[in-house]
PDB file of C-alpha atoms in Angstrom:
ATOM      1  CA  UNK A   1       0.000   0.000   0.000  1.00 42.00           C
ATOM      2  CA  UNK A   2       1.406   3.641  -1.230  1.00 51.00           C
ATOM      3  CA  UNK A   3       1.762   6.299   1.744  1.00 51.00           C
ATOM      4  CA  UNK A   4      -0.821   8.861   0.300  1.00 53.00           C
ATOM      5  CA  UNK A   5      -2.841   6.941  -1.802  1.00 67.00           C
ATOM      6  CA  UNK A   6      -6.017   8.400  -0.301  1.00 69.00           C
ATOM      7  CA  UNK A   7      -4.521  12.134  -0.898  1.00 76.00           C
ATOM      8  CA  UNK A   8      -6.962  12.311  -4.668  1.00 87.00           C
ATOM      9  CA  UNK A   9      -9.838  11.629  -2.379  1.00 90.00           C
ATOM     10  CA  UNK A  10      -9.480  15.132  -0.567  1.00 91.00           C
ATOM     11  CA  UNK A  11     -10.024  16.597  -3.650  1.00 92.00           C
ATOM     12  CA  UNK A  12     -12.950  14.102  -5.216  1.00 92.00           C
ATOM     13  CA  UNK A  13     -14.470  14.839  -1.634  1.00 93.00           C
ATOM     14  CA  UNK A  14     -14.466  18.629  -1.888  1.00 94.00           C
ATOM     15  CA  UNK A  15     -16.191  18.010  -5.285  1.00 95.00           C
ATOM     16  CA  UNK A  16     -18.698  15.833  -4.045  1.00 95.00           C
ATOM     17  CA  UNK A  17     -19.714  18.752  -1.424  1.00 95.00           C
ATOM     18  CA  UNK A  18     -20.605  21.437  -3.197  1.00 95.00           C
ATOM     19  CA  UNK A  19     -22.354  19.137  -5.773  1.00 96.00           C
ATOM     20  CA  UNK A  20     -24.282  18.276  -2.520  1.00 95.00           C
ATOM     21  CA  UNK A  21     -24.384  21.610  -1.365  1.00 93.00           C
ATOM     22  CA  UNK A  22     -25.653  22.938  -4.460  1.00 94.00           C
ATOM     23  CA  UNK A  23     -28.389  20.354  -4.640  1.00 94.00           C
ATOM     24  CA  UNK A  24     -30.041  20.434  -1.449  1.00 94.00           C
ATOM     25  CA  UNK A  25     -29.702  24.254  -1.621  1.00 92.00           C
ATOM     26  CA  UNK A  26     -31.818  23.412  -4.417  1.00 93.00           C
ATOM     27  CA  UNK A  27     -34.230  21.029  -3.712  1.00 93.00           C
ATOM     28  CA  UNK A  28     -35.268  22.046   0.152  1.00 93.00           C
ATOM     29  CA  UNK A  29     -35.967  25.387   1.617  1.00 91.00           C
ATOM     30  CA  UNK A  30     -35.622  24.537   4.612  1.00 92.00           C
ATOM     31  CA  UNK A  31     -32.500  24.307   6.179  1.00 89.00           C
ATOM     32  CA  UNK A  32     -33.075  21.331   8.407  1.00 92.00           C
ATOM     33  CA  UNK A  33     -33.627  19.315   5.540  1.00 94.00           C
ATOM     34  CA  UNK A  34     -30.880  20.782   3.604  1.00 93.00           C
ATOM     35  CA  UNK A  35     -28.140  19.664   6.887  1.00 94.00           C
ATOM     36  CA  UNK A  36     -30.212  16.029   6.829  1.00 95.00           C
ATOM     37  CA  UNK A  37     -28.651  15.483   2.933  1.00 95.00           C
ATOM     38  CA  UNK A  38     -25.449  16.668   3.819  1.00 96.00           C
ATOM     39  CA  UNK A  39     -25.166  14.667   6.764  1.00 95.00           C
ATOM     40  CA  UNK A  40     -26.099  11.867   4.604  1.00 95.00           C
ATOM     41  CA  UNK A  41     -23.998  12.400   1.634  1.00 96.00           C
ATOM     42  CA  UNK A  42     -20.727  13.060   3.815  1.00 96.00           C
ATOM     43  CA  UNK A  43     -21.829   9.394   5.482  1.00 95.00           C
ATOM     44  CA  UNK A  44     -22.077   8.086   2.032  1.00 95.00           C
ATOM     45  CA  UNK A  45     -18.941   9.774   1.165  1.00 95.00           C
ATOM     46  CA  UNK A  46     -16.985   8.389   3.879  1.00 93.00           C
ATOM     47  CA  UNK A  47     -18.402   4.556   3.332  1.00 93.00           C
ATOM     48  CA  UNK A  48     -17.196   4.845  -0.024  1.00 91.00           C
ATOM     49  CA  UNK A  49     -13.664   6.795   0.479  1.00 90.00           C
ATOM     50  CA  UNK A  50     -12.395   4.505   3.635  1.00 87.00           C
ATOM     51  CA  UNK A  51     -10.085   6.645   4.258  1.00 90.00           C
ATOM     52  CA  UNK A  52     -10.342   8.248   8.033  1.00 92.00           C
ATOM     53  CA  UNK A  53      -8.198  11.824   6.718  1.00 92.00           C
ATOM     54  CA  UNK A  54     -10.512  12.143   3.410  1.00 92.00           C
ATOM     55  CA  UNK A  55     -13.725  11.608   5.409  1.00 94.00           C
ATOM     56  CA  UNK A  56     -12.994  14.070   8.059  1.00 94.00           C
ATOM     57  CA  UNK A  57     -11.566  16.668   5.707  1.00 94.00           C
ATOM     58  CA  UNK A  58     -15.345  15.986   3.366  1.00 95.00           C
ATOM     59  CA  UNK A  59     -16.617  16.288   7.053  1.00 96.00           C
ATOM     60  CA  UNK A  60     -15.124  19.681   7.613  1.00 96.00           C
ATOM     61  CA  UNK A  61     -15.423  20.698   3.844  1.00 96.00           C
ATOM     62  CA  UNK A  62     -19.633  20.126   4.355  1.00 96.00           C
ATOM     63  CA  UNK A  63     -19.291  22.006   7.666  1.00 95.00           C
ATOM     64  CA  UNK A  64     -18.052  24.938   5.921  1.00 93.00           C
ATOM     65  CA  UNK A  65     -20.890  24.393   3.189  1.00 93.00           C
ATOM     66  CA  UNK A  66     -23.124  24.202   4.978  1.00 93.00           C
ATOM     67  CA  UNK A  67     -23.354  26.714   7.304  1.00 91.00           C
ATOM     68  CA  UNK A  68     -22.238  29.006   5.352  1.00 89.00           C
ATOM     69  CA  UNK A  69     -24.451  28.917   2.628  1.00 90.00           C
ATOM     70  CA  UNK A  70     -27.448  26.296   3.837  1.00 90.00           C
ATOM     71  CA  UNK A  71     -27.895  27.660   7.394  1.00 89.00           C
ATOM     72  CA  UNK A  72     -26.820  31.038   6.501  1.00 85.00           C
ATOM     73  CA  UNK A  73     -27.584  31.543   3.680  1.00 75.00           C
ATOM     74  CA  UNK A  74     -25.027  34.932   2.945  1.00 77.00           C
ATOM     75  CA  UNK A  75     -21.875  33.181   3.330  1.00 77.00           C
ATOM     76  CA  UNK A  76     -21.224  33.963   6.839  1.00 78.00           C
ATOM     77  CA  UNK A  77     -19.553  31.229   8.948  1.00 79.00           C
ATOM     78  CA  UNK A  78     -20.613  31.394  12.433  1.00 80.00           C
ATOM     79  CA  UNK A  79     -19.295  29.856  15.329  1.00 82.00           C
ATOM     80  CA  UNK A  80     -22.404  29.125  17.873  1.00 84.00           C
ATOM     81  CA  UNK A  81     -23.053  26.316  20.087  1.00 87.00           C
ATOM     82  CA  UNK A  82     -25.382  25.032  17.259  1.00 88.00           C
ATOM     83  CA  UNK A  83     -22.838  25.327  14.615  1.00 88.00           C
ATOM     84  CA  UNK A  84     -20.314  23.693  16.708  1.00 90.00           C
ATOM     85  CA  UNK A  85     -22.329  20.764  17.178  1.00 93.00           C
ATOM     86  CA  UNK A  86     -23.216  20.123  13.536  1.00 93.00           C
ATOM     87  CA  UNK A  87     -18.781  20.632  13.291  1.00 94.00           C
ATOM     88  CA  UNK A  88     -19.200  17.665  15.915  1.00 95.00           C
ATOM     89  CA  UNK A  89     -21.991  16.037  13.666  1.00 96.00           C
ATOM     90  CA  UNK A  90     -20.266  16.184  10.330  1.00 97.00           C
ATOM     91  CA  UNK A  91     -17.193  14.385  12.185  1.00 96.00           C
ATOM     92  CA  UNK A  92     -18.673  11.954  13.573  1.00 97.00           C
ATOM     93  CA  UNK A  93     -20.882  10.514  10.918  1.00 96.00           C
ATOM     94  CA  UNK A  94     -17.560  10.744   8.411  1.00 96.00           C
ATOM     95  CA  UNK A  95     -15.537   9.001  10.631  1.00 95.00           C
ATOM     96  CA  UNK A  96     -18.550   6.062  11.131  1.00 96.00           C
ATOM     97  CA  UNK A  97     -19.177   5.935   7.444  1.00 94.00           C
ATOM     98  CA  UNK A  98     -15.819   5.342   6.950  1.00 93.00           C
ATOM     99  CA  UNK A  99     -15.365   2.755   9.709  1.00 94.00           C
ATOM    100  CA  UNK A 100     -18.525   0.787   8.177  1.00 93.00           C
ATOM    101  CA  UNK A 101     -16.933   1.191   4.458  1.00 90.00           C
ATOM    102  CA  UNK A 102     -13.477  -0.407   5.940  1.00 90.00           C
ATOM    103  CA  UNK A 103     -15.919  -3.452   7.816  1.00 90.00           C
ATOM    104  CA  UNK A 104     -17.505  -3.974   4.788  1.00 88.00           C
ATOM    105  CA  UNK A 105     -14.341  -4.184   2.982  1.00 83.00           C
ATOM    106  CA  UNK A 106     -12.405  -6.428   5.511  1.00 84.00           C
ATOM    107  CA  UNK A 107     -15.766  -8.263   4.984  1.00 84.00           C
ATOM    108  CA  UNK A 108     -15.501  -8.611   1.725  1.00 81.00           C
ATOM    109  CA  UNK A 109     -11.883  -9.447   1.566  1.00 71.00           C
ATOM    110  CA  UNK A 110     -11.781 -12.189   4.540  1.00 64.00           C
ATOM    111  CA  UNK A 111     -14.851 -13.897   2.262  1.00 59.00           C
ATOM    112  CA  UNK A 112     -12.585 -14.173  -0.584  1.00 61.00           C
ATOM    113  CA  UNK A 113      -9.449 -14.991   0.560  1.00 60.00           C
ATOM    114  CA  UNK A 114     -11.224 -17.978   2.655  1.00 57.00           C
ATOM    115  CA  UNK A 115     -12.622 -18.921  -0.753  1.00 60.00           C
ATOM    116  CA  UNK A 116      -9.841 -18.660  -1.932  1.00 63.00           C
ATOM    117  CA  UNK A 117      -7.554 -20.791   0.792  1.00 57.00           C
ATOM    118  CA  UNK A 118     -10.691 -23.557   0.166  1.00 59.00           C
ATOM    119  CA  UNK A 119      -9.623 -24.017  -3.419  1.00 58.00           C
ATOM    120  CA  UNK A 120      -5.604 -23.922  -2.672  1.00 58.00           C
ATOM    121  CA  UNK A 121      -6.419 -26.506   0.388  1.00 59.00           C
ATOM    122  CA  UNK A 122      -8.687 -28.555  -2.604  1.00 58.00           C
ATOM    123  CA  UNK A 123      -5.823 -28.519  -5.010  1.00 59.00           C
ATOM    124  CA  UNK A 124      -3.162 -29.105  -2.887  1.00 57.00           C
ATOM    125  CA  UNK A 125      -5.011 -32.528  -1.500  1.00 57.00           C
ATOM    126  CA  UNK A 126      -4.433 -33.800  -5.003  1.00 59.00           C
ATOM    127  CA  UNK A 127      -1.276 -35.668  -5.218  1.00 59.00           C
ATOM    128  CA  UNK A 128       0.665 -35.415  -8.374  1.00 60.00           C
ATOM    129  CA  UNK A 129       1.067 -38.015 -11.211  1.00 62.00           C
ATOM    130  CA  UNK A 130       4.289 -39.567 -12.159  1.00 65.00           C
ATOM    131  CA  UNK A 131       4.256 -40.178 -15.818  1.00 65.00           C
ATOM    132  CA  UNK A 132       6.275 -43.100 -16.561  1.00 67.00           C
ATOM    133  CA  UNK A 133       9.459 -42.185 -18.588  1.00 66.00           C
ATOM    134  CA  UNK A 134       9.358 -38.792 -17.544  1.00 62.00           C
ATOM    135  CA  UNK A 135      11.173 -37.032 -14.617  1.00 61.00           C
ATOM    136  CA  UNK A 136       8.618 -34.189 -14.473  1.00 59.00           C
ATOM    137  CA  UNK A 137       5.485 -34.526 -12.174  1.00 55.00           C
ATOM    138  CA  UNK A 138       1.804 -33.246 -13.584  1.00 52.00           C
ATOM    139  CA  UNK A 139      -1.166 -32.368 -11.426  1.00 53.00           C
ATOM    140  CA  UNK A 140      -4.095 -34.260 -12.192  1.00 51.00           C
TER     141      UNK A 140
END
């Protein structure tokens, strides 16, 4: 596994906000339902990333988003105890989205690699044949 290899997800994750941002803005007028998608999509975002810095930093990213252009709708960020908690929101739901995408992938991977030991364990339990006149041995 490369160091950074989750370092293009900071910027697919950035992307992925203000498409969000721009579509609940959109779709709801009110601004409770316009945190609700963003909460959702940065959960999404993180199950698919699975990367714990690129999650957090799409957590942040929709922080900024959002209440600075969904909550308040001039571009002003704020810092109020209700702000803060949706900052504390955002994280949290990033970092479990991205713990459920890495179960799901450790999942995934266990499954197939026990598969995968079956058919080696099957294969090996085959002896090989000795061809008569030949000094090589062949699997059946």
């Amino acid at each position: 596994m490369r160091k950074h290899e989750w370092a293009g997800l900071i910027p697919a994750g950035f992307a992925f906000v203000v498409v969000m941002c721009a579509a609940s803005a959109l779709t709801f007028p009110e601004s409770a339902a316009r945190v609700a998608v963003m909460v959702v999509g940065v959960g999404v975002f993180g199950l698919c990333a699975g990367r714990y810095p690129a999650a957090l930093a799409a957590g942040a990213m929709a922080w900024f988003f959002t209440t600075g252009f969904l909550v308040n709708t001039k571009g002003l960020l704020t810092f109020g105890s209700d702000d803060l908690t949706r900052l504390a929101g955002f994280a949290v739901v990033a970092a479990a989205g991205c713990a459920c995408g890495r179960a799901y992938h450790a999942l995934c991977f266990h499954g197939r690699s026990a598969r995968r030991a079956r058919a080696d364990d099957h294969r090996a339990a085959i002896p090989p044949v000795r061809i008569p006149g030949s000094h090589q041995e062949h699997p059946v």
